[in-house]
Amino acid sequence: MTANPTPVPASAVERRERAVRAAVEQGLIGPEQPVVGLLDVTGIRAAAAELRAAFDEVTAPGTPVLHAFAVKAAALVPVLRLLTDEGLGCEVASPGELALARAAGADPGRIVLDSPAKTHAELREALDLGIAVNADNPQELARLDALVGAVPTRSPLGLRVNPQVGGGSIGALSTATETSKFGVALRDVGARDWVVRAFAERPWLTRLHAHVGSQGCPLELMAAGVRAAYELAEEINQTVGRRQIDTLDIGGGLPVNFTSDEVTPSYHEYARLLKTTVPGLLDGRYGLVTEFGRSLLAKSGVVLARVEYAKWAGGRPIAVTHAGAQLATRTVFAPTSWPLRVATYDANGRPKRTGPDGPVTQDIAGPCCFAGDLVAENRALPELAAGDLVGLLDTGAYYFSNHFAYNSLPRPGVYGFAPGDDGVRFAEVRKPQTMAEIVAESGGAEAEGLTAL
Ligand SMILES: Cc1ncc(COP(=O)(O)O)c(C=O)c1O
């Protein structure tokens, strides 16, 4: 899968190291704010540019291509605005994500709604706004039938299919298995004929959508899913005798390398594989929608946390930090699927060197009150001391904005960074959550609610 890794410009690592130092110097992290999220704006812009270039290279001139960022990967309005500025749209999967996309100023014509449990009201709102909708199942299509007759709309409407091409290495994120909950399971008995008929009966249904999985899926599996959707589109268009399906939404899912700073696989690699696996998709007869999330943001994010205490148990050192399950939820609960690299820094934000006796095998723990709250176990690292910092690398996607409210730990502040003339400049993406906000969202205003019953 990683034939030609794209070497990361040395500057990506340098930018991160400078930002860590500057975050300490500028007081973004310290005893009062012991954990923070940092986003490399230069890196995000570069990823978006690479995505555009990769598909420009393989599509016929003039092909309409919408890269809709999967908002779930970084549900932060300034991030969505940045990506909009880079020419991307938004893929949303809930009313909240739609509200964020709109708050970021995304053009409704560049928003795609994909959730598997859309209510009638959500569908109606989407059609009112002219947002593209991918129906998940026959019952949802029946709701659209009723709405399409009643509401004048510009929304492009499509159907999600599950090509059932198989799963990747992470079962929970594999959406093209035999029994995945998403879309119409194409290989089930009678399903393909039903889909062809559904399009023939609905001239307004013009898109097919397939998303094979997210992280852990080999590129070949993703391409096989796209090919299955393309072949179905061809069959439908042949059956109805016109080019009714004009756009294929091929989902996201480009895996991210969590083991080094190399950006691999690259968008170019995937786009070129699509060109050889599904050439007809890219010859200009179809518009394209993509929905990448993780691959656009992951490499540009770092969670930086203070070591509050360095202790020992059973002969093993444990660094107790402020980044645990509240931020790195998947890593803590499913560590083999979601291992993270841990960078170590001293209290001034300078990389820690290994001592003369070599690295020390230690656990990196979080602040949550359960024993399994470890972001790394038995990891060989420079020995950590209280006041040092750890950086959880490649955490720009699905970490900052997927907070787990266990122990009522606050959501940390998130800051974007970019090089400036006199050092590193930071911009606030999200303020750290305050204690007052935690109390308010935990029923603070209803303190008497139960006793008054
Ligand atoms: C329908 C859909 N599109 C896109 C994505 C984004 O996937 P990724 O972040 O792996 O690119 C997801 C992730 O769950 C998804 O469910």
GROMACS .gro file of C-alpha atoms and ligand atoms in nm:
model
  469
    1MET     CA    1   0.000   0.000   0.000
    2THR     CA    2   0.292   0.236   0.056
    3ALA     CA    3   0.493   0.198  -0.262
    4ASN     CA    4   0.612   0.556  -0.293
    5PRO     CA    5   0.586   0.740   0.034
    6THR     CA    6   0.579   1.115  -0.009
    7PRO     CA    7   0.866   1.244   0.205
    8VAL     CA    8   0.736   1.503   0.441
    9PRO     CA    9   0.913   1.833   0.393
   10ALA     CA   10   1.151   1.860   0.687
   11SER     CA   11   0.974   2.185   0.761
   12ALA     CA   12   0.655   2.008   0.876
   13VAL     CA   13   0.842   1.860   1.171
   14GLU     CA   14   1.029   2.186   1.225
   15ARG     CA   15   0.705   2.382   1.226
   16ARG     CA   16   0.565   2.150   1.492
   17GLU     CA   17   0.875   2.173   1.711
   18ARG     CA   18   0.879   2.551   1.686
   19ALA     CA   19   0.509   2.568   1.769
   20VAL     CA   20   0.552   2.353   2.079
   21ARG     CA   21   0.827   2.582   2.205
   22ALA     CA   22   0.626   2.892   2.124
   23ALA     CA   23   0.316   2.751   2.295
   24VAL     CA   24   0.518   2.730   2.617
   25GLU     CA   25   0.677   3.072   2.570
   26GLN     CA   26   0.345   3.238   2.489
   27GLY     CA   27   0.168   3.071   2.782
   28LEU     CA   28  -0.082   2.859   2.587
   29ILE     CA   29   0.021   2.565   2.802
   30GLY     CA   30   0.134   2.569   3.163
   31PRO     CA   31   0.016   2.478   3.513
   32GLU     CA   32  -0.318   2.659   3.461
   33GLN     CA   33  -0.389   2.519   3.114
   34PRO     CA   34  -0.219   2.180   3.122
   35VAL     CA   35  -0.344   2.050   2.787
   36VAL     CA   36  -0.392   2.215   2.450
   37GLY     CA   37  -0.454   2.126   2.086
   38LEU     CA   38  -0.232   2.277   1.816
   39LEU     CA   39  -0.308   2.283   1.443
   40ASP     CA   40  -0.056   2.355   1.170
   41VAL     CA   41  -0.238   2.587   0.929
   42THR     CA   42   0.039   2.557   0.669
   43GLY     CA   43   0.010   2.178   0.681
   44ILE     CA   44  -0.369   2.185   0.644
   45ARG     CA   45  -0.348   2.417   0.343
   46ALA     CA   46  -0.084   2.191   0.188
   47ALA     CA   47  -0.300   1.879   0.237
   48ALA     CA   48  -0.599   2.049   0.075
   49ALA     CA   49  -0.383   2.161  -0.219
   50GLU     CA   50  -0.248   1.810  -0.262
   51LEU     CA   51  -0.599   1.667  -0.266
   52ARG     CA   52  -0.709   1.910  -0.535
   53ALA     CA   53  -0.397   1.850  -0.743
   54ALA     CA   54  -0.428   1.471  -0.719
   55PHE     CA   55  -0.779   1.466  -0.865
   56ASP     CA   56  -0.703   1.742  -1.116
   57GLU     CA   57  -0.429   1.517  -1.249
   58VAL     CA   58  -0.659   1.219  -1.316
   59THR     CA   59  -0.989   1.381  -1.419
   60ALA     CA   60  -1.078   1.502  -1.768
   61PRO     CA   61  -1.059   1.881  -1.802
   62GLY     CA   62  -1.384   2.045  -1.694
   63THR     CA   63  -1.498   1.757  -1.470
   64PRO     CA   64  -1.697   1.898  -1.179
   65VAL     CA   65  -1.523   1.781  -0.860
   66LEU     CA   66  -1.639   1.872  -0.510
   67HIS     CA   67  -1.408   1.779  -0.225
   68ALA     CA   68  -1.643   1.787   0.076
   69PHE     CA   69  -1.450   1.770   0.402
   70ALA     CA   70  -1.600   1.519   0.650
   71VAL     CA   71  -1.689   1.758   0.932
   72LYS     CA   72  -1.687   1.479   1.192
   73ALA     CA   73  -1.308   1.472   1.161
   74ALA     CA   74  -1.269   1.828   1.296
   75ALA     CA   75  -1.597   1.986   1.398
   76LEU     CA   76  -1.447   2.332   1.449
   77VAL     CA   77  -1.586   2.633   1.266
   78PRO     CA   78  -1.249   2.806   1.195
   79VAL     CA   79  -1.114   2.481   1.050
   80LEU     CA   80  -1.417   2.454   0.823
   81ARG     CA   81  -1.370   2.816   0.719
   82LEU     CA   82  -1.002   2.751   0.641
   83LEU     CA   83  -1.095   2.454   0.425
   84THR     CA   84  -1.370   2.651   0.254
   85ASP     CA   85  -1.104   2.909   0.177
   86GLU     CA   86  -0.905   2.625   0.020
   87GLY     CA   87  -1.196   2.546  -0.212
   88LEU     CA   88  -1.343   2.254  -0.019
   89GLY     CA   89  -1.707   2.188   0.070
   90CYS     CA   90  -1.844   2.004   0.373
   91GLU     CA   91  -1.985   1.657   0.426
   92VAL     CA   92  -2.217   1.662   0.727
   93ALA     CA   93  -2.380   1.377   0.915
   94SER     CA   94  -2.598   1.551   1.173
   95PRO     CA   95  -2.790   1.875   1.228
   96GLY     CA   96  -2.502   1.995   1.449
   97GLU     CA   97  -2.246   1.941   1.176
   98LEU     CA   98  -2.472   2.117   0.928
   99ALA     CA   99  -2.500   2.412   1.166
  100LEU     CA  100  -2.120   2.427   1.195
  101ALA     CA  101  -2.075   2.416   0.817
  102ARG     CA  102  -2.323   2.699   0.778
  103ALA     CA  103  -2.158   2.899   1.057
  104ALA     CA  104  -1.832   2.862   0.866
  105GLY     CA  105  -1.998   3.017   0.564
  106ALA     CA  106  -2.001   2.704   0.348
  107ASP     CA  107  -2.215   2.748   0.040
  108PRO     CA  108  -2.520   2.515   0.070
  109GLY     CA  109  -2.449   2.402  -0.285
  110ARG     CA  110  -2.119   2.263  -0.158
  111ILE     CA  111  -2.262   2.074   0.141
  112VAL     CA  112  -2.351   1.704   0.133
  113LEU     CA  113  -2.575   1.541   0.398
  114ASP     CA  114  -2.504   1.175   0.466
  115SER     CA  115  -2.629   1.067   0.808
  116PRO     CA  116  -2.785   0.721   0.843
  117ALA     CA  117  -3.076   0.842   1.060
  118LYS     CA  118  -3.205   1.162   0.903
  119THR     CA  119  -3.538   1.274   1.043
  120HIS     CA  120  -3.816   1.409   0.825
  121ALA     CA  121  -3.740   1.760   0.950
  122GLU     CA  122  -3.370   1.727   0.864
  123LEU     CA  123  -3.452   1.611   0.513
  124ARG     CA  124  -3.694   1.896   0.469
  125GLU     CA  125  -3.436   2.151   0.589
  126ALA     CA  126  -3.174   2.009   0.352
  127LEU     CA  127  -3.410   2.033   0.056
  128ASP     CA  128  -3.511   2.386   0.154
  129LEU     CA  129  -3.145   2.486   0.162
  130GLY     CA  130  -3.048   2.307  -0.159
  131ILE     CA  131  -2.801   2.078   0.017
  132ALA     CA  132  -2.711   1.750  -0.155
  133VAL     CA  133  -2.863   1.448   0.020
  134ASN     CA  134  -2.764   1.084  -0.006
  135ALA     CA  135  -3.057   0.866   0.101
  136ASP     CA  136  -2.948   0.571   0.309
  137ASN     CA  137  -3.228   0.321   0.255
  138PRO     CA  138  -3.567   0.256   0.089
  139GLN     CA  139  -3.762   0.411   0.377
  140GLU     CA  140  -3.565   0.731   0.352
  141LEU     CA  141  -3.615   0.733  -0.022
  142ALA     CA  142  -3.992   0.712   0.041
  143ARG     CA  143  -3.963   1.024   0.259
  144LEU     CA  144  -3.781   1.198  -0.023
  145ASP     CA  145  -4.056   1.091  -0.264
  146ALA     CA  146  -4.307   1.280  -0.054
  147LEU     CA  147  -4.083   1.587  -0.013
  148VAL     CA  148  -3.972   1.613  -0.375
  149GLY     CA  149  -4.334   1.651  -0.483
  150ALA     CA  150  -4.405   1.912  -0.216
  151VAL     CA  151  -4.090   2.126  -0.188
  152PRO     CA  152  -3.926   2.306  -0.479
  153THR     CA  153  -3.557   2.218  -0.440
  154ARG     CA  154  -3.219   2.245  -0.607
  155SER     CA  155  -3.074   1.966  -0.392
  156PRO     CA  156  -2.892   1.699  -0.587
  157LEU     CA  157  -3.032   1.370  -0.454
  158GLY     CA  158  -2.858   1.037  -0.444
  159LEU     CA  159  -2.866   0.692  -0.291
  160ARG     CA  160  -2.595   0.535  -0.076
  161VAL     CA  161  -2.506   0.178  -0.158
  162ASN     CA  162  -2.294  -0.068   0.034
  163PRO     CA  163  -2.085  -0.245  -0.230
  164GLN     CA  164  -2.010  -0.524   0.023
  165VAL     CA  165  -1.652  -0.555  -0.100
  166GLY     CA  166  -1.525  -0.643   0.248
  167GLY     CA  167  -1.377  -0.485   0.558
  168GLY     CA  168  -1.042  -0.337   0.651
  169SER     CA  169  -0.832  -0.386   0.963
  170ILE     CA  170  -1.068  -0.189   1.192
  171GLY     CA  171  -1.409  -0.355   1.203
  172ALA     CA  172  -1.588  -0.060   1.364
  173LEU     CA  173  -1.493   0.170   1.076
  174SER     CA  174  -1.544  -0.075   0.789
  175THR     CA  175  -1.861   0.023   0.607
  176ALA     CA  176  -1.856  -0.219   0.314
  177THR     CA  177  -1.889  -0.547   0.503
  178GLU     CA  178  -2.173  -0.793   0.442
  179THR     CA  179  -2.374  -0.650   0.730
  180SER     CA  180  -2.267  -0.284   0.761
  181LYS     CA  181  -2.548  -0.057   0.874
  182PHE     CA  182  -2.496   0.198   0.595
  183GLY     CA  183  -2.668   0.220   0.256
  184VAL     CA  184  -2.847  -0.040   0.046
  185ALA     CA  185  -2.655  -0.369   0.065
  186LEU     CA  186  -2.600  -0.420  -0.304
  187ARG     CA  187  -2.524  -0.792  -0.309
  188ASP     CA  188  -2.824  -0.891  -0.097
  189VAL     CA  189  -3.082  -1.095  -0.287
  190GLY     CA  190  -3.289  -0.869  -0.510
  191ALA     CA  191  -3.113  -0.548  -0.397
  192ARG     CA  192  -2.942  -0.460  -0.723
  193ASP     CA  193  -3.265  -0.495  -0.923
  194TRP     CA  194  -3.444  -0.287  -0.662
  195VAL     CA  195  -3.182  -0.009  -0.691
  196VAL     CA  196  -3.205  -0.005  -1.073
  197ARG     CA  197  -3.585   0.016  -1.051
  198ALA     CA  198  -3.568   0.286  -0.784
  199PHE     CA  199  -3.367   0.507  -1.020
  200ALA     CA  200  -3.585   0.425  -1.320
  201GLU     CA  201  -3.892   0.535  -1.124
  202ARG     CA  202  -3.729   0.857  -0.998
  203PRO     CA  203  -3.582   1.078  -1.269
  204TRP     CA  204  -3.470   1.322  -0.998
  205LEU     CA  205  -3.238   1.067  -0.837
  206THR     CA  206  -2.906   1.156  -0.997
  207ARG     CA  207  -2.626   1.041  -0.768
  208LEU     CA  208  -2.478   0.721  -0.628
  209HIS     CA  209  -2.276   0.725  -0.306
  210ALA     CA  210  -2.037   0.463  -0.167
  211HIS     CA  211  -1.796   0.505   0.128
  212VAL     CA  212  -1.602   0.186   0.192
  213GLY     CA  213  -1.452   0.268   0.530
  214SER     CA  214  -1.243   0.502   0.737
  215GLN     CA  215  -0.883   0.413   0.838
  216GLY     CA  216  -0.762   0.058   0.800
  217CYS     CA  217  -0.895   0.000   0.448
  218PRO     CA  218  -0.634  -0.080   0.181
  219LEU     CA  219  -0.650   0.149  -0.121
  220GLU     CA  220  -0.735  -0.149  -0.342
  221LEU     CA  221  -1.044  -0.223  -0.132
  222MET     CA  222  -1.154   0.140  -0.152
  223ALA     CA  223  -1.105   0.139  -0.528
  224ALA     CA  224  -1.301  -0.186  -0.558
  225GLY     CA  225  -1.594  -0.021  -0.380
  226VAL     CA  226  -1.578   0.280  -0.612
  227ARG     CA  227  -1.565   0.049  -0.911
  228ALA     CA  228  -1.876  -0.136  -0.793
  229ALA     CA  229  -2.063   0.197  -0.762
  230TYR     CA  230  -1.944   0.305  -1.107
  231GLU     CA  231  -2.055  -0.023  -1.268
  232LEU     CA  232  -2.395   0.014  -1.108
  233ALA     CA  233  -2.424   0.372  -1.237
  234GLU     CA  234  -2.342   0.253  -1.587
  235GLU     CA  235  -2.605  -0.022  -1.563
  236ILE     CA  236  -2.868   0.222  -1.439
  237ASN     CA  237  -2.793   0.478  -1.708
  238GLN     CA  238  -2.807   0.206  -1.974
  239THR     CA  239  -3.137   0.076  -1.839
  240VAL     CA  240  -3.305   0.417  -1.834
  241GLY     CA  241  -3.151   0.510  -2.169
  242ARG     CA  242  -2.999   0.842  -2.059
  243ARG     CA  243  -2.730   0.978  -1.830
  244GLN     CA  244  -2.957   1.008  -1.527
  245ILE     CA  245  -2.675   0.947  -1.281
  246ASP     CA  246  -2.444   1.238  -1.342
  247THR     CA  247  -2.230   1.232  -1.024
  248LEU     CA  248  -2.063   0.968  -0.811
  249ASP     CA  249  -1.985   1.039  -0.448
  250ILE     CA  250  -1.690   0.815  -0.364
  251GLY     CA  251  -1.669   0.892   0.011
  252GLY     CA  252  -1.347   0.940   0.205
  253GLY     CA  253  -1.135   0.695   0.400
  254LEU     CA  254  -0.777   0.754   0.282
  255PRO     CA  255  -0.580   0.593   0.566
  256VAL     CA  256  -0.328   0.792   0.767
  257ASN     CA  257   0.018   0.671   0.865
  258PHE     CA  258   0.035   0.698   1.245
  259THR     CA  259   0.384   0.549   1.271
  260SER     CA  260   0.607   0.825   1.129
  261ASP     CA  261   0.602   1.175   0.981
  262GLU     CA  262   0.572   1.041   0.626
  263VAL     CA  263   0.248   1.126   0.452
  264THR     CA  264   0.158   0.791   0.309
  265PRO     CA  265  -0.042   0.681   0.124
  266SER     CA  266  -0.088   1.003  -0.068
  267TYR     CA  267  -0.389   1.141  -0.249
  268HIS     CA  268  -0.190   1.108  -0.571
  269GLU     CA  269  -0.140   0.737  -0.511
  270TYR     CA  270  -0.512   0.683  -0.454
  271ALA     CA  271  -0.621   0.902  -0.747
  272ARG     CA  272  -0.383   0.717  -0.980
  273LEU     CA  273  -0.514   0.383  -0.856
  274LEU     CA  274  -0.868   0.501  -0.932
  275LYS     CA  275  -0.751   0.599  -1.279
  276THR     CA  276  -0.634   0.244  -1.348
  277THR     CA  277  -0.918   0.064  -1.163
  278VAL     CA  278  -1.212   0.277  -1.276
  279PRO     CA  279  -1.097   0.480  -1.580
  280GLY     CA  280  -1.454   0.544  -1.696
  281LEU     CA  281  -1.533   0.730  -1.377
  282LEU     CA  282  -1.275   0.995  -1.457
  283ASP     CA  283  -1.325   1.041  -1.831
  284GLY     CA  284  -1.549   1.344  -1.790
  285ARG     CA  285  -1.893   1.175  -1.809
  286TYR     CA  286  -1.945   1.193  -1.432
  287GLY     CA  287  -1.903   1.463  -1.175
  288LEU     CA  288  -1.722   1.358  -0.859
  289VAL     CA  289  -1.773   1.419  -0.488
  290THR     CA  290  -1.513   1.309  -0.233
  291GLU     CA  291  -1.550   1.314   0.147
  292PHE     CA  292  -1.204   1.293   0.301
  293GLY     CA  293  -1.163   1.377   0.668
  294ARG     CA  294  -0.875   1.218   0.856
  295SER     CA  295  -0.622   1.245   0.574
  296LEU     CA  296  -0.674   1.621   0.548
  297LEU     CA  297  -0.614   1.702   0.915
  298ALA     CA  298  -0.448   1.424   1.113
  299LYS     CA  299  -0.086   1.505   1.034
  300SER     CA  300  -0.135   1.872   1.115
  301GLY     CA  301  -0.246   1.829   1.475
  302VAL     CA  302  -0.072   1.770   1.805
  303VAL     CA  303  -0.220   1.738   2.152
  304LEU     CA  304   0.026   1.887   2.397
  305ALA     CA  305  -0.010   1.790   2.763
  306ARG     CA  306   0.185   1.853   3.083
  307VAL     CA  307   0.320   1.571   3.293
  308GLU     CA  308   0.167   1.644   3.632
  309TYR     CA  309   0.345   1.363   3.814
  310ALA     CA  310   0.604   1.101   3.731
  311LYS     CA  311   0.564   0.795   3.953
  312TRP     CA  312   0.639   0.425   3.969
  313ALA     CA  313   0.422   0.114   4.009
  314GLY     CA  314   0.539  -0.247   4.001
  315GLY     CA  315   0.879  -0.133   3.884
  316ARG     CA  316   0.743   0.059   3.587
  317PRO     CA  317   0.753   0.440   3.550
  318ILE     CA  318   0.423   0.612   3.480
  319ALA     CA  319   0.392   0.968   3.353
  320VAL     CA  320   0.054   1.102   3.465
  321THR     CA  321  -0.045   1.364   3.207
  322HIS     CA  322  -0.352   1.571   3.126
  323ALA     CA  323  -0.431   1.396   2.797
  324GLY     CA  324  -0.622   1.072   2.829
  325ALA     CA  325  -0.954   0.920   2.734
  326GLN     CA  326  -1.131   1.258   2.730
  327LEU     CA  327  -0.933   1.344   2.414
  328ALA     CA  328  -0.781   1.024   2.285
  329THR     CA  329  -1.092   0.817   2.343
  330ARG     CA  330  -1.038   0.564   2.067
  331THR     CA  331  -0.670   0.527   2.152
  332VAL     CA  332  -0.747   0.452   2.516
  333PHE     CA  333  -1.034   0.210   2.457
  334ALA     CA  334  -0.899   0.043   2.141
  335PRO     CA  335  -0.521   0.087   2.169
  336THR     CA  336  -0.424  -0.173   1.911
  337SER     CA  337  -0.639  -0.007   1.642
  338TRP     CA  338  -0.543   0.350   1.732
  339PRO     CA  339  -0.182   0.366   1.857
  340LEU     CA  340  -0.034   0.717   1.874
  341ARG     CA  341   0.323   0.838   1.861
  342VAL     CA  342   0.428   1.025   2.173
  343ALA     CA  343   0.684   1.304   2.147
  344THR     CA  344   0.857   1.415   2.466
  345TYR     CA  345   0.959   1.770   2.557
  346ASP     CA  346   1.109   1.938   2.858
  347ALA     CA  347   0.924   2.207   3.050
  348ASN     CA  348   1.046   2.470   2.801
  349GLY     CA  349   0.906   2.279   2.507
  350ARG     CA  350   1.244   2.156   2.383
  351PRO     CA  351   1.269   1.793   2.263
  352LYS     CA  352   1.383   1.566   2.546
  353ARG     CA  353   1.697   1.369   2.482
  354THR     CA  354   1.741   1.012   2.588
  355GLY     CA  355   1.965   0.983   2.894
  356PRO     CA  356   2.301   0.797   2.900
  357ASP     CA  357   2.124   0.474   3.000
  358GLY     CA  358   1.899   0.484   2.694
  359PRO     CA  359   1.522   0.514   2.671
  360VAL     CA  360   1.304   0.410   2.961
  361THR     CA  361   1.001   0.188   2.916
  362GLN     CA  362   0.709   0.373   3.068
  363ASP     CA  363   0.333   0.422   3.062
  364ILE     CA  364   0.182   0.751   2.954
  365ALA     CA  365  -0.138   0.792   3.152
  366GLY     CA  366  -0.423   1.041   3.131
  367PRO     CA  367  -0.614   1.224   3.404
  368CYS     CA  368  -0.930   1.010   3.400
  369CYS     CA  369  -1.028   0.807   3.703
  370PHE     CA  370  -1.003   0.457   3.564
  371ALA     CA  371  -0.701   0.232   3.546
  372GLY     CA  372  -0.706   0.183   3.170
  373ASP     CA  373  -0.666   0.554   3.096
  374LEU     CA  374  -0.333   0.508   2.916
  375VAL     CA  375  -0.243   0.664   2.582
  376ALA     CA  376   0.073   0.455   2.557
  377GLU     CA  377   0.176   0.147   2.751
  378ASN     CA  378   0.525   0.014   2.800
  379ARG     CA  379   0.665   0.271   2.555
  380ALA     CA  380   1.043   0.328   2.532
  381LEU     CA  381   1.093   0.705   2.565
  382PRO     CA  382   1.328   0.951   2.733
  383GLU     CA  383   1.242   0.934   3.102
  384LEU     CA  384   0.971   1.187   3.182
  385ALA     CA  385   0.961   1.410   3.489
  386ALA     CA  386   0.690   1.627   3.641
  387GLY     CA  387   0.659   1.950   3.442
  388ASP     CA  388   0.772   1.793   3.113
  389LEU     CA  389   0.537   1.786   2.816
  390VAL     CA  390   0.414   1.506   2.593
  391GLY     CA  391   0.290   1.555   2.240
  392LEU     CA  392   0.036   1.312   2.099
  393LEU     CA  393   0.118   1.329   1.730
  394ASP     CA  394  -0.105   1.305   1.422
  395THR     CA  395  -0.409   1.403   1.626
  396GLY     CA  396  -0.550   1.677   1.403
  397ALA     CA  397  -0.850   1.464   1.303
  398TYR     CA  398  -1.101   1.294   1.533
  399TYR     CA  399  -0.920   1.400   1.854
  400PHE     CA  400  -0.981   1.770   1.933
  401SER     CA  401  -1.349   1.774   1.852
  402ASN     CA  402  -1.463   1.429   1.965
  403HIS     CA  403  -1.447   1.498   2.334
  404PHE     CA  404  -1.555   1.235   2.587
  405ALA     CA  405  -1.704   1.413   2.888
  406TYR     CA  406  -1.599   1.152   3.146
  407ASN     CA  407  -1.498   1.307   3.482
  408SER     CA  408  -1.633   1.640   3.354
  409LEU     CA  409  -1.288   1.721   3.222
  410PRO     CA  410  -1.292   2.041   3.017
  411ARG     CA  411  -1.246   2.050   2.643
  412PRO     CA  412  -0.902   2.202   2.594
  413GLY     CA  413  -0.832   2.514   2.395
  414VAL     CA  414  -0.735   2.463   2.032
  415TYR     CA  415  -0.503   2.701   1.848
  416GLY     CA  416  -0.391   2.720   1.490
  417PHE     CA  417  -0.030   2.817   1.426
  418ALA     CA  418   0.167   2.960   1.136
  419PRO     CA  419   0.516   3.097   1.098
  420GLY     CA  420   0.541   3.472   1.154
  421ASP     CA  421   0.820   3.725   1.098
  422ASP     CA  422   0.917   3.720   1.462
  423GLY     CA  423   0.839   3.358   1.543
  424VAL     CA  424   0.522   3.155   1.560
  425ARG     CA  425   0.180   3.320   1.543
  426PHE     CA  426  -0.120   3.154   1.706
  427ALA     CA  427  -0.490   3.204   1.636
  428GLU     CA  428  -0.762   3.081   1.868
  429VAL     CA  429  -0.976   2.806   1.717
  430ARG     CA  430  -1.168   2.720   2.033
  431LYS     CA  431  -1.134   2.859   2.384
  432PRO     CA  432  -1.072   2.614   2.666
  433GLN     CA  433  -1.399   2.513   2.827
  434THR     CA  434  -1.465   2.689   3.157
  435MET     CA  435  -1.593   2.538   3.482
  436ALA     CA  436  -1.904   2.757   3.451
  437GLU     CA  437  -1.976   2.605   3.110
  438ILE     CA  438  -1.935   2.254   3.247
  439VAL     CA  439  -2.178   2.328   3.530
  440ALA     CA  440  -2.426   2.489   3.289
  441GLU     CA  441  -2.429   2.196   3.047
  442SER     CA  442  -2.459   1.955   3.338
  443GLY     CA  443  -2.793   2.092   3.454
  444GLY     CA  444  -2.653   2.371   3.671
  445ALA     CA  445  -2.963   2.582   3.618
  446GLU     CA  446  -3.186   2.293   3.723
  447ALA     CA  447  -3.026   2.222   4.060
  448GLU     CA  448  -3.367   2.209   4.231
  449GLY     CA  449  -3.528   2.008   3.950
  450LEU     CA  450  -3.541   1.670   4.120
  451THR     CA  451  -3.597   1.771   4.480
  452ALA     CA  452  -3.896   1.982   4.371
  453LEU     CA  453  -4.075   1.686   4.208
  454LIG     C1  454  -1.997   0.878   0.485
  454LIG     C2  455  -1.859   0.915   0.528
  454LIG     N1  456  -1.785   0.992   0.449
  454LIG     C3  457  -1.661   1.031   0.485
  454LIG     C4  458  -1.605   0.990   0.605
  454LIG     C5  459  -1.465   1.037   0.638
  454LIG     O1  460  -1.375   0.935   0.646
  454LIG     P1  461  -1.221   0.968   0.668
  454LIG     O2  462  -1.212   1.064   0.779
  454LIG     O3  463  -1.159   0.838   0.701
  454LIG     O4  464  -1.170   1.023   0.539
  454LIG     C6  465  -1.678   0.908   0.689
  454LIG     C7  466  -1.619   0.865   0.818
  454LIG     O5  467  -1.674   0.800   0.900
  454LIG     C8  468  -1.809   0.870   0.651
  454LIG     O6  469  -1.884   0.793   0.731
   0.00000   0.00000   0.00000
